[in-house]
Amino acid sequence: MSLRVLALCGGIGGAKLALGLHTVLPPGHLTVVANTGDDFEHLGLCISPDVDTVLYTLAGIANPQTGWGRAEETWHFMAELERVGGPTWFQLGDKDLATHVERTRRLRSGERLHEIIDDFSRRFGIAGTVVLPMSNDSVRTIVHADQGNLGFQDYFVARRCAPIVQRISYQRAEQAHAAGTVLQQLAESHFDAVIICPSNPYLSIQPLLAIPEWHSALQHSPAPVIAISPIIAGNAVKGPTAKIMRELGVDVSAVAVARHYDELIDGFVVDEADANCMAQLTVRALATRTLMQTLADKQSLAQQVLQFAATLR
Ligand code: FO1
């Protein structure tokens, strides 16, 4: 019997495991919740990067080099925007632009973000898997750094993660609510496992955990909660996770990530390179290959995590 899975996912790293789960589970067995703390308004458009990374990745149309934006993209809009003196620090490809324009039009007409994403996922042919934003309410990840209090995209793209991070806050998370009926489904045991994908815990997962009803729902989840470490042998696979951990004074290790999730998780998955740290963990642990470079890697990790989850039920 295949497990029914709720996967919590940030950007590129998390979306890789979401794709693995999407391809190994039968239709109707996977709900993916995407981080919206990276969202921002740019050129008057409502941009939801992690949501779009999940949609494009599951639809097989994501840019394979960057992990964000579209494959086979063209950049006429950006070239012409530059000609008329517009801001080009945040690159919007011609195909990607349609997603932002249409999402913005629908939001302005009163449609809710989770309804828009549900329709987009259907139109992108993501059959059988539900894709949800963590909330329809605006939550913004703010990076408090030596260069000031920065919006996520300012920190991540404009300043290329160079600022020294002192603290991260999640604006208006306290007032935000989960989208749709996912928390009711979780409470009513519609899911057999909750998987926290290997995204940056501080930038991509914490915005969701900062929403009180999400944190409480996971704390009281009837299904086991399993996190996968984004740190392998003291390094981040991609992005600023290791740098941020150092700057926050946190040990750059899988154990530190497990401690961050603390009482929320029932199981933790580390890379085989970190098998020796399992004795330091206070939760059930699995050591396996967690580096995902090919689709087969993503599917294999998904299978390993599902088998591990089944032993925790
Ligand atoms: N990341 C960059 O480093 N440079 C960009 O120009 C850029 C544009 C962009 C456009 C749409 C989109 O959905 C994502 C984009 N990203 C870009 C990635 C974005 O910063 C995400 O927040 C990261 O992937 C982290 O989750």
mmCIF file of C-alpha atoms and ligand atoms in Angstrom:
data_model
loop_
_atom_site.group_PDB
_atom_site.id
_atom_site.type_symbol
_atom_site.label_atom_id
_atom_site.label_comp_id
_atom_site.label_asym_id
_atom_site.label_seq_id
_atom_site.Cartn_x
_atom_site.Cartn_y
_atom_site.Cartn_z
ATOM 1 C CA MET A 1 0.000 0.000 0.000
ATOM 2 C CA SER A 2 1.512 3.361 -1.014
ATOM 3 C CA LEU A 3 1.813 6.010 1.656
ATOM 4 C CA ARG A 4 -0.112 9.289 1.379
ATOM 5 C CA VAL A 5 2.526 11.993 1.791
ATOM 6 C CA LEU A 6 2.557 15.672 2.743
ATOM 7 C CA ALA A 7 5.879 17.170 1.582
ATOM 8 C CA LEU A 8 7.052 20.585 2.843
ATOM 9 C CA CYS A 9 9.366 22.184 0.347
ATOM 10 C CA GLY A 10 11.369 25.339 -0.266
ATOM 11 C CA GLY A 11 13.297 26.074 -3.372
ATOM 12 C CA ILE A 12 15.472 24.032 -5.624
ATOM 13 C CA GLY A 13 16.824 21.339 -3.280
ATOM 14 C CA GLY A 14 13.419 20.566 -1.837
ATOM 15 C CA ALA A 15 11.801 20.500 -5.261
ATOM 16 C CA LYS A 16 14.212 17.732 -6.333
ATOM 17 C CA LEU A 17 12.877 15.378 -3.660
ATOM 18 C CA ALA A 18 9.320 16.525 -4.396
ATOM 19 C CA LEU A 19 9.902 15.375 -8.000
ATOM 20 C CA GLY A 20 11.246 12.032 -6.770
ATOM 21 C CA LEU A 21 8.146 11.557 -4.606
ATOM 22 C CA HIS A 22 5.854 12.723 -7.443
ATOM 23 C CA THR A 23 7.257 10.078 -9.804
ATOM 24 C CA VAL A 24 7.365 7.116 -7.380
ATOM 25 C CA LEU A 25 3.977 7.636 -5.685
ATOM 26 C CA PRO A 26 0.683 6.835 -7.422
ATOM 27 C CA PRO A 27 -1.577 9.769 -8.390
ATOM 28 C CA GLY A 28 -3.489 11.212 -5.435
ATOM 29 C CA HIS A 29 -0.815 10.237 -2.878
ATOM 30 C CA LEU A 30 1.228 13.453 -2.716
ATOM 31 C CA THR A 31 0.561 17.010 -1.550
ATOM 32 C CA VAL A 32 3.490 19.439 -1.858
ATOM 33 C CA VAL A 33 3.429 22.637 0.227
ATOM 34 C CA ALA A 34 5.726 25.372 -1.098
ATOM 35 C CA ASN A 35 7.371 28.205 0.830
ATOM 36 C CA THR A 36 6.071 31.700 0.031
ATOM 37 C CA GLY A 37 8.439 33.632 2.317
ATOM 38 C CA ASP A 38 10.587 34.446 -0.749
ATOM 39 C CA ASP A 39 7.631 36.081 -2.505
ATOM 40 C CA PHE A 40 7.846 39.733 -3.410
ATOM 41 C CA GLU A 41 6.351 42.364 -5.677
ATOM 42 C CA HIS A 42 8.594 43.381 -8.565
ATOM 43 C CA LEU A 43 7.653 45.532 -11.601
ATOM 44 C CA GLY A 44 4.122 45.448 -10.149
ATOM 45 C CA LEU A 45 4.094 41.642 -10.459
ATOM 46 C CA CYS A 46 3.440 39.152 -7.622
ATOM 47 C CA ILE A 47 6.452 36.809 -7.790
ATOM 48 C CA SER A 48 6.333 33.448 -5.959
ATOM 49 C CA PRO A 49 9.724 31.821 -6.701
ATOM 50 C CA ASP A 50 9.539 28.636 -4.613
ATOM 51 C CA VAL A 51 5.972 27.936 -5.731
ATOM 52 C CA ASP A 52 7.057 28.317 -9.360
ATOM 53 C CA THR A 53 10.162 26.155 -8.824
ATOM 54 C CA VAL A 54 7.887 23.362 -7.534
ATOM 55 C CA LEU A 55 5.362 23.775 -10.379
ATOM 56 C CA TYR A 56 8.010 23.897 -13.111
ATOM 57 C CA THR A 57 10.040 21.034 -11.594
ATOM 58 C CA LEU A 58 7.047 18.687 -11.236
ATOM 59 C CA ALA A 59 5.882 19.654 -14.749
ATOM 60 C CA GLY A 60 9.346 18.892 -16.169
ATOM 61 C CA ILE A 61 9.713 22.418 -17.600
ATOM 62 C CA ALA A 62 12.160 23.913 -15.085
ATOM 63 C CA ASN A 63 15.509 25.306 -16.218
ATOM 64 C CA PRO A 64 17.828 22.354 -15.452
ATOM 65 C CA GLN A 65 20.901 24.555 -14.963
ATOM 66 C CA THR A 66 19.496 27.079 -12.471
ATOM 67 C CA GLY A 67 16.608 25.133 -10.936
ATOM 68 C CA TRP A 68 14.465 28.267 -11.147
ATOM 69 C CA GLY A 69 12.604 29.734 -14.127
ATOM 70 C CA ARG A 70 11.822 27.856 -17.305
ATOM 71 C CA ALA A 71 13.685 25.523 -19.646
ATOM 72 C CA GLU A 72 14.220 26.677 -23.258
ATOM 73 C CA GLU A 73 13.703 30.250 -22.106
ATOM 74 C CA THR A 74 14.124 33.435 -24.159
ATOM 75 C CA TRP A 75 14.973 36.877 -22.747
ATOM 76 C CA HIS A 76 13.458 39.441 -25.147
ATOM 77 C CA PHE A 77 11.428 41.096 -22.373
ATOM 78 C CA MET A 78 14.541 41.595 -20.217
ATOM 79 C CA ALA A 79 16.537 42.960 -23.186
ATOM 80 C CA GLU A 80 13.817 45.486 -24.020
ATOM 81 C CA LEU A 81 13.285 46.326 -20.338
ATOM 82 C CA GLU A 82 16.987 47.173 -20.127
ATOM 83 C CA ARG A 83 16.682 49.353 -23.242
ATOM 84 C CA VAL A 84 13.978 51.451 -21.580
ATOM 85 C CA GLY A 85 15.917 51.695 -18.308
ATOM 86 C CA GLY A 86 14.038 49.135 -16.227
ATOM 87 C CA PRO A 87 15.592 47.107 -13.371
ATOM 88 C CA THR A 88 17.258 43.920 -14.632
ATOM 89 C CA TRP A 89 18.800 42.553 -11.397
ATOM 90 C CA PHE A 90 15.968 40.004 -11.141
ATOM 91 C CA GLN A 91 15.853 38.041 -14.375
ATOM 92 C CA LEU A 92 12.376 37.284 -15.741
ATOM 93 C CA GLY A 93 12.340 35.064 -18.828
ATOM 94 C CA ASP A 94 9.621 35.435 -21.475
ATOM 95 C CA LYS A 95 7.895 32.131 -20.638
ATOM 96 C CA ASP A 96 8.250 32.692 -16.872
ATOM 97 C CA LEU A 97 6.793 36.182 -17.261
ATOM 98 C CA ALA A 98 3.422 34.768 -18.321
ATOM 99 C CA THR A 99 3.124 32.963 -14.965
ATOM 100 C CA HIS A 100 3.789 36.159 -12.994
ATOM 101 C CA VAL A 101 1.481 38.321 -15.137
ATOM 102 C CA GLU A 102 -1.418 35.858 -14.954
ATOM 103 C CA ARG A 103 -0.947 35.170 -11.214
ATOM 104 C CA THR A 104 -0.948 38.919 -10.574
ATOM 105 C CA ARG A 105 -4.076 39.457 -12.705
ATOM 106 C CA ARG A 106 -5.946 36.717 -10.843
ATOM 107 C CA LEU A 107 -4.810 37.890 -7.382
ATOM 108 C CA ARG A 108 -5.948 41.417 -8.247
ATOM 109 C CA SER A 109 -9.335 39.995 -9.300
ATOM 110 C CA GLY A 110 -9.709 38.424 -5.827
ATOM 111 C CA GLU A 111 -8.724 34.830 -6.554
ATOM 112 C CA ARG A 112 -6.757 33.232 -3.693
ATOM 113 C CA LEU A 113 -3.201 32.078 -4.231
ATOM 114 C CA HIS A 114 -3.927 28.391 -3.540
ATOM 115 C CA GLU A 115 -6.751 28.391 -6.110
ATOM 116 C CA ILE A 116 -4.487 29.973 -8.730
ATOM 117 C CA ILE A 117 -1.685 27.476 -8.048
ATOM 118 C CA ASP A 118 -4.127 24.563 -8.200
ATOM 119 C CA ASP A 119 -5.330 25.746 -11.628
ATOM 120 C CA PHE A 120 -1.767 26.376 -12.880
ATOM 121 C CA SER A 121 -0.646 22.885 -11.752
ATOM 122 C CA ARG A 122 -3.540 21.367 -13.678
ATOM 123 C CA ARG A 123 -2.675 23.437 -16.763
ATOM 124 C CA PHE A 124 0.998 22.407 -16.444
ATOM 125 C CA GLY A 125 -0.148 18.770 -16.475
ATOM 126 C CA ILE A 126 0.903 17.940 -12.909
ATOM 127 C CA ALA A 127 -1.647 15.155 -12.631
ATOM 128 C CA GLY A 128 -2.348 13.607 -9.264
ATOM 129 C CA THR A 129 -0.143 15.758 -7.053
ATOM 130 C CA VAL A 130 -1.626 18.722 -5.177
ATOM 131 C CA VAL A 131 0.624 21.801 -4.983
ATOM 132 C CA LEU A 132 -0.208 24.340 -2.257
ATOM 133 C CA PRO A 133 1.360 27.547 -0.948
ATOM 134 C CA MET A 134 2.119 27.432 2.785
ATOM 135 C CA SER A 135 -0.408 30.275 3.144
ATOM 136 C CA ASN A 136 -2.571 32.602 1.078
ATOM 137 C CA ASP A 137 -1.517 35.358 3.492
ATOM 138 C CA SER A 138 1.603 37.409 2.905
ATOM 139 C CA VAL A 139 4.608 36.204 4.954
ATOM 140 C CA ARG A 140 7.976 37.787 4.174
ATOM 141 C CA THR A 141 11.403 36.413 5.096
ATOM 142 C CA ILE A 142 13.552 39.333 6.263
ATOM 143 C CA VAL A 143 17.324 38.880 6.513
ATOM 144 C CA HIS A 144 18.746 41.113 9.269
ATOM 145 C CA ALA A 145 22.350 41.592 8.148
ATOM 146 C CA ASP A 146 25.342 43.889 8.508
ATOM 147 C CA GLN A 147 24.051 45.725 5.392
ATOM 148 C CA GLY A 148 20.636 46.300 6.971
ATOM 149 C CA ASN A 149 17.256 44.558 7.080
ATOM 150 C CA LEU A 150 16.940 42.993 3.640
ATOM 151 C CA GLY A 151 14.056 41.437 1.760
ATOM 152 C CA PHE A 152 14.829 37.885 0.728
ATOM 153 C CA GLN A 153 15.402 38.568 -2.995
ATOM 154 C CA ASP A 154 17.514 41.628 -2.205
ATOM 155 C CA TYR A 155 19.734 39.424 -0.012
ATOM 156 C CA PHE A 156 19.696 36.332 -2.223
ATOM 157 C CA VAL A 157 19.805 37.783 -5.755
ATOM 158 C CA ALA A 158 20.743 41.453 -5.683
ATOM 159 C CA ARG A 159 23.469 41.007 -3.042
ATOM 160 C CA ARG A 160 24.262 37.353 -3.873
ATOM 161 C CA CYS A 161 24.056 36.238 -0.210
ATOM 162 C CA ALA A 162 27.188 38.297 0.599
ATOM 163 C CA PRO A 163 25.730 40.185 3.631
ATOM 164 C CA ILE A 164 26.601 38.748 7.064
ATOM 165 C CA VAL A 165 23.372 37.379 8.533
ATOM 166 C CA GLN A 166 22.660 38.247 12.170
ATOM 167 C CA ARG A 167 19.014 37.177 12.383
ATOM 168 C CA ILE A 168 16.153 36.096 10.146
ATOM 169 C CA SER A 169 12.539 37.086 10.778
ATOM 170 C CA TYR A 170 9.296 36.108 9.120
ATOM 171 C CA GLN A 171 7.123 39.178 8.786
ATOM 172 C CA ARG A 172 3.411 38.640 9.564
ATOM 173 C CA ALA A 173 3.848 34.859 10.029
ATOM 174 C CA GLU A 174 2.054 35.223 13.388
ATOM 175 C CA GLN A 175 -1.109 36.402 11.611
ATOM 176 C CA ALA A 176 -0.929 33.968 8.700
ATOM 177 C CA HIS A 177 -3.075 30.864 8.203
ATOM 178 C CA ALA A 178 -2.481 27.678 6.224
ATOM 179 C CA ALA A 179 -4.103 27.540 2.786
ATOM 180 C CA GLY A 180 -6.985 25.251 1.852
ATOM 181 C CA THR A 181 -7.903 22.276 4.048
ATOM 182 C CA VAL A 182 -4.454 20.697 4.402
ATOM 183 C CA LEU A 183 -4.288 21.086 8.198
ATOM 184 C CA GLN A 184 -7.696 19.482 8.626
ATOM 185 C CA GLN A 185 -6.554 16.637 6.368
ATOM 186 C CA LEU A 186 -3.397 16.222 8.464
ATOM 187 C CA ALA A 187 -5.369 16.192 11.727
ATOM 188 C CA GLU A 188 -7.833 13.666 10.266
ATOM 189 C CA SER A 189 -4.992 11.298 9.339
ATOM 190 C CA HIS A 190 -5.358 11.752 5.579
ATOM 191 C CA PHE A 191 -1.539 11.604 5.414
ATOM 192 C CA ASP A 192 0.664 8.658 6.445
ATOM 193 C CA ALA A 193 3.863 10.732 6.553
ATOM 194 C CA VAL A 194 5.021 14.350 6.533
ATOM 195 C CA ILE A 195 8.357 14.917 4.785
ATOM 196 C CA ILE A 196 10.413 18.082 5.300
ATOM 197 C CA CYS A 197 12.419 18.194 2.061
ATOM 198 C CA PRO A 198 16.147 19.102 2.051
ATOM 199 C CA SER A 199 15.674 22.852 1.699
ATOM 200 C CA ASN A 200 17.403 25.560 3.706
ATOM 201 C CA PRO A 201 15.861 25.196 7.194
ATOM 202 C CA TYR A 202 16.264 28.909 8.045
ATOM 203 C CA LEU A 203 15.291 30.491 4.719
ATOM 204 C CA SER A 204 12.875 28.022 3.138
ATOM 205 C CA ILE A 205 11.241 25.862 5.842
ATOM 206 C CA GLN A 206 11.189 28.174 8.877
ATOM 207 C CA PRO A 207 8.720 30.655 7.247
ATOM 208 C CA LEU A 208 6.134 27.845 7.323
ATOM 209 C CA LEU A 209 7.057 26.747 10.865
ATOM 210 C CA ALA A 210 6.737 30.379 12.002
ATOM 211 C CA ILE A 211 3.011 30.201 11.188
ATOM 212 C CA PRO A 212 1.481 29.129 14.524
ATOM 213 C CA GLU A 213 -1.117 26.742 13.135
ATOM 214 C CA TRP A 214 1.472 25.016 10.936
ATOM 215 C CA HIS A 215 3.860 24.587 13.872
ATOM 216 C CA SER A 216 1.080 23.255 16.078
ATOM 217 C CA ALA A 217 -0.261 20.922 13.379
ATOM 218 C CA LEU A 218 3.195 19.373 12.909
ATOM 219 C CA GLN A 219 3.795 19.131 16.644
ATOM 220 C CA HIS A 220 0.531 17.172 17.011
ATOM 221 C CA SER A 221 0.743 15.361 13.699
ATOM 222 C CA PRO A 222 -0.761 11.853 13.829
ATOM 223 C CA ALA A 223 1.626 10.989 10.970
ATOM 224 C CA PRO A 224 5.376 10.735 11.537
ATOM 225 C CA VAL A 225 7.371 13.822 10.482
ATOM 226 C CA ILE A 226 10.681 13.088 8.734
ATOM 227 C CA ALA A 227 13.265 15.704 7.744
ATOM 228 C CA ILE A 228 16.129 15.225 5.294
ATOM 229 C CA SER A 229 19.371 17.039 6.031
ATOM 230 C CA PRO A 230 20.415 19.632 3.407
ATOM 231 C CA ILE A 231 23.930 19.515 4.894
ATOM 232 C CA ILE A 232 26.241 16.710 3.735
ATOM 233 C CA ALA A 233 29.586 16.286 5.519
ATOM 234 C CA GLY A 234 29.599 19.860 6.742
ATOM 235 C CA ASN A 235 28.644 21.434 3.428
ATOM 236 C CA ALA A 236 25.458 22.639 1.816
ATOM 237 C CA VAL A 237 24.658 21.016 -1.508
ATOM 238 C CA LYS A 238 23.678 24.382 -2.972
ATOM 239 C CA GLY A 239 22.976 27.915 -1.807
ATOM 240 C CA PRO A 240 23.864 29.827 1.373
ATOM 241 C CA THR A 241 22.787 27.284 4.038
ATOM 242 C CA ALA A 242 26.308 26.599 5.383
ATOM 243 C CA LYS A 243 27.281 30.293 5.283
ATOM 244 C CA ILE A 244 24.116 31.299 7.141
ATOM 245 C CA MET A 245 24.649 28.585 9.771
ATOM 246 C CA ARG A 246 28.188 29.825 10.391
ATOM 247 C CA GLU A 247 26.980 33.428 10.628
ATOM 248 C CA LEU A 248 24.181 32.442 13.015
ATOM 249 C CA GLY A 249 26.766 30.639 15.164
ATOM 250 C CA VAL A 250 25.278 27.231 14.427
ATOM 251 C CA ASP A 251 27.526 24.213 13.855
ATOM 252 C CA VAL A 252 27.433 23.402 10.118
ATOM 253 C CA SER A 253 26.319 19.806 10.506
ATOM 254 C CA ALA A 254 23.388 17.488 9.947
ATOM 255 C CA VAL A 255 23.057 17.182 13.737
ATOM 256 C CA ALA A 256 22.559 20.951 14.034
ATOM 257 C CA VAL A 257 19.779 20.761 11.432
ATOM 258 C CA ALA A 258 18.090 17.952 13.379
ATOM 259 C CA ARG A 259 18.366 20.055 16.544
ATOM 260 C CA HIS A 260 16.779 22.984 14.679
ATOM 261 C CA TYR A 261 13.703 20.889 13.907
ATOM 262 C CA ASP A 262 13.908 19.520 17.446
ATOM 263 C CA GLU A 263 10.641 18.117 18.774
ATOM 264 C CA LEU A 264 8.807 18.515 15.467
ATOM 265 C CA ILE A 265 10.438 15.499 13.840
ATOM 266 C CA ASP A 266 10.135 11.752 14.471
ATOM 267 C CA GLY A 267 12.832 10.769 11.997
ATOM 268 C CA PHE A 268 15.869 12.298 10.323
ATOM 269 C CA VAL A 269 17.672 11.302 7.130
ATOM 270 C CA VAL A 270 21.386 11.993 6.783
ATOM 271 C CA ASP A 271 23.770 11.314 3.944
ATOM 272 C CA GLU A 272 25.861 8.139 4.256
ATOM 273 C CA ALA A 273 28.867 10.490 4.721
ATOM 274 C CA ASP A 274 27.298 11.516 8.039
ATOM 275 C CA ALA A 275 26.330 8.032 9.243
ATOM 276 C CA ASN A 276 28.726 8.418 12.176
ATOM 277 C CA CYS A 277 26.669 11.287 13.614
ATOM 278 C CA MET A 278 23.514 9.232 14.013
ATOM 279 C CA ALA A 279 24.459 8.281 17.586
ATOM 280 C CA GLN A 280 24.177 11.979 18.512
ATOM 281 C CA LEU A 281 20.580 12.188 17.298
ATOM 282 C CA THR A 282 17.619 11.887 19.655
ATOM 283 C CA VAL A 283 15.278 10.695 16.891
ATOM 284 C CA ARG A 284 15.227 7.600 14.670
ATOM 285 C CA ALA A 285 17.685 8.119 11.817
ATOM 286 C CA LEU A 286 18.459 6.737 8.388
ATOM 287 C CA ALA A 287 21.790 7.153 6.560
ATOM 288 C CA THR A 288 21.587 6.916 2.785
ATOM 289 C CA ARG A 289 22.747 8.700 -0.359
ATOM 290 C CA THR A 290 20.984 12.076 -0.245
ATOM 291 C CA LEU A 291 22.830 13.866 -3.071
ATOM 292 C CA MET A 292 20.342 14.163 -5.954
ATOM 293 C CA GLN A 293 21.918 14.741 -9.353
ATOM 294 C CA THR A 294 19.829 12.518 -11.607
ATOM 295 C CA LEU A 295 16.137 11.627 -11.687
ATOM 296 C CA ALA A 296 17.135 8.137 -10.528
ATOM 297 C CA ASP A 297 18.822 9.703 -7.465
ATOM 298 C CA LYS A 298 15.628 11.629 -6.659
ATOM 299 C CA GLN A 299 13.497 8.508 -7.041
ATOM 300 C CA SER A 300 15.886 6.387 -4.994
ATOM 301 C CA LEU A 301 15.972 8.893 -2.122
ATOM 302 C CA ALA A 302 12.165 9.165 -2.278
ATOM 303 C CA GLN A 303 11.848 5.363 -2.028
ATOM 304 C CA GLN A 304 14.324 5.218 0.885
ATOM 305 C CA VAL A 305 12.471 7.962 2.759
ATOM 306 C CA LEU A 306 9.084 6.296 2.181
ATOM 307 C CA GLN A 307 10.379 2.942 3.458
ATOM 308 C CA PHE A 308 11.890 4.717 6.478
ATOM 309 C CA ALA A 309 8.592 6.534 7.109
ATOM 310 C CA ALA A 310 6.700 3.234 7.033
ATOM 311 C CA THR A 311 8.847 1.969 9.935
ATOM 312 C CA LEU A 312 7.907 5.029 12.020
ATOM 313 C CA ARG A 313 4.137 4.652 11.737
HETATM 314 N N1 FO1 B 1 17.741 33.692 -8.672
HETATM 315 C C1 FO1 B 1 18.880 34.366 -9.023
HETATM 316 O O1 FO1 B 1 19.936 34.089 -8.454
HETATM 317 N N2 FO1 B 1 18.859 35.324 -9.993
HETATM 318 C C2 FO1 B 1 17.721 35.685 -10.654
HETATM 319 O O2 FO1 B 1 17.742 36.571 -11.521
HETATM 320 C C3 FO1 B 1 16.516 34.984 -10.319
HETATM 321 C C4 FO1 B 1 15.313 35.252 -10.985
HETATM 322 C C5 FO1 B 1 14.178 34.469 -10.661
HETATM 323 C C6 FO1 B 1 12.991 34.644 -11.357
HETATM 324 C C7 FO1 B 1 11.871 33.869 -11.051
HETATM 325 C C8 FO1 B 1 11.949 32.911 -10.033
HETATM 326 O O3 FO1 B 1 10.873 32.137 -9.742
HETATM 327 C C9 FO1 B 1 13.136 32.703 -9.329
HETATM 328 C C10 FO1 B 1 14.259 33.481 -9.627
HETATM 329 N N3 FO1 B 1 15.458 33.296 -8.955
HETATM 330 C C11 FO1 B 1 16.593 33.990 -9.297
HETATM 331 C C12 FO1 B 1 15.546 32.329 -7.816
HETATM 332 C C13 FO1 B 1 14.903 32.981 -6.605
HETATM 333 O O4 FO1 B 1 15.782 33.942 -6.057
HETATM 334 C C14 FO1 B 1 14.492 31.970 -5.495
HETATM 335 O O5 FO1 B 1 13.984 32.618 -4.443
HETATM 336 C C15 FO1 B 1 15.655 31.059 -5.116
HETATM 337 O O6 FO1 B 1 15.501 29.980 -5.949
HETATM 338 C C16 FO1 B 1 15.651 30.598 -3.668
HETATM 339 O O7 FO1 B 1 14.506 29.871 -3.406
#
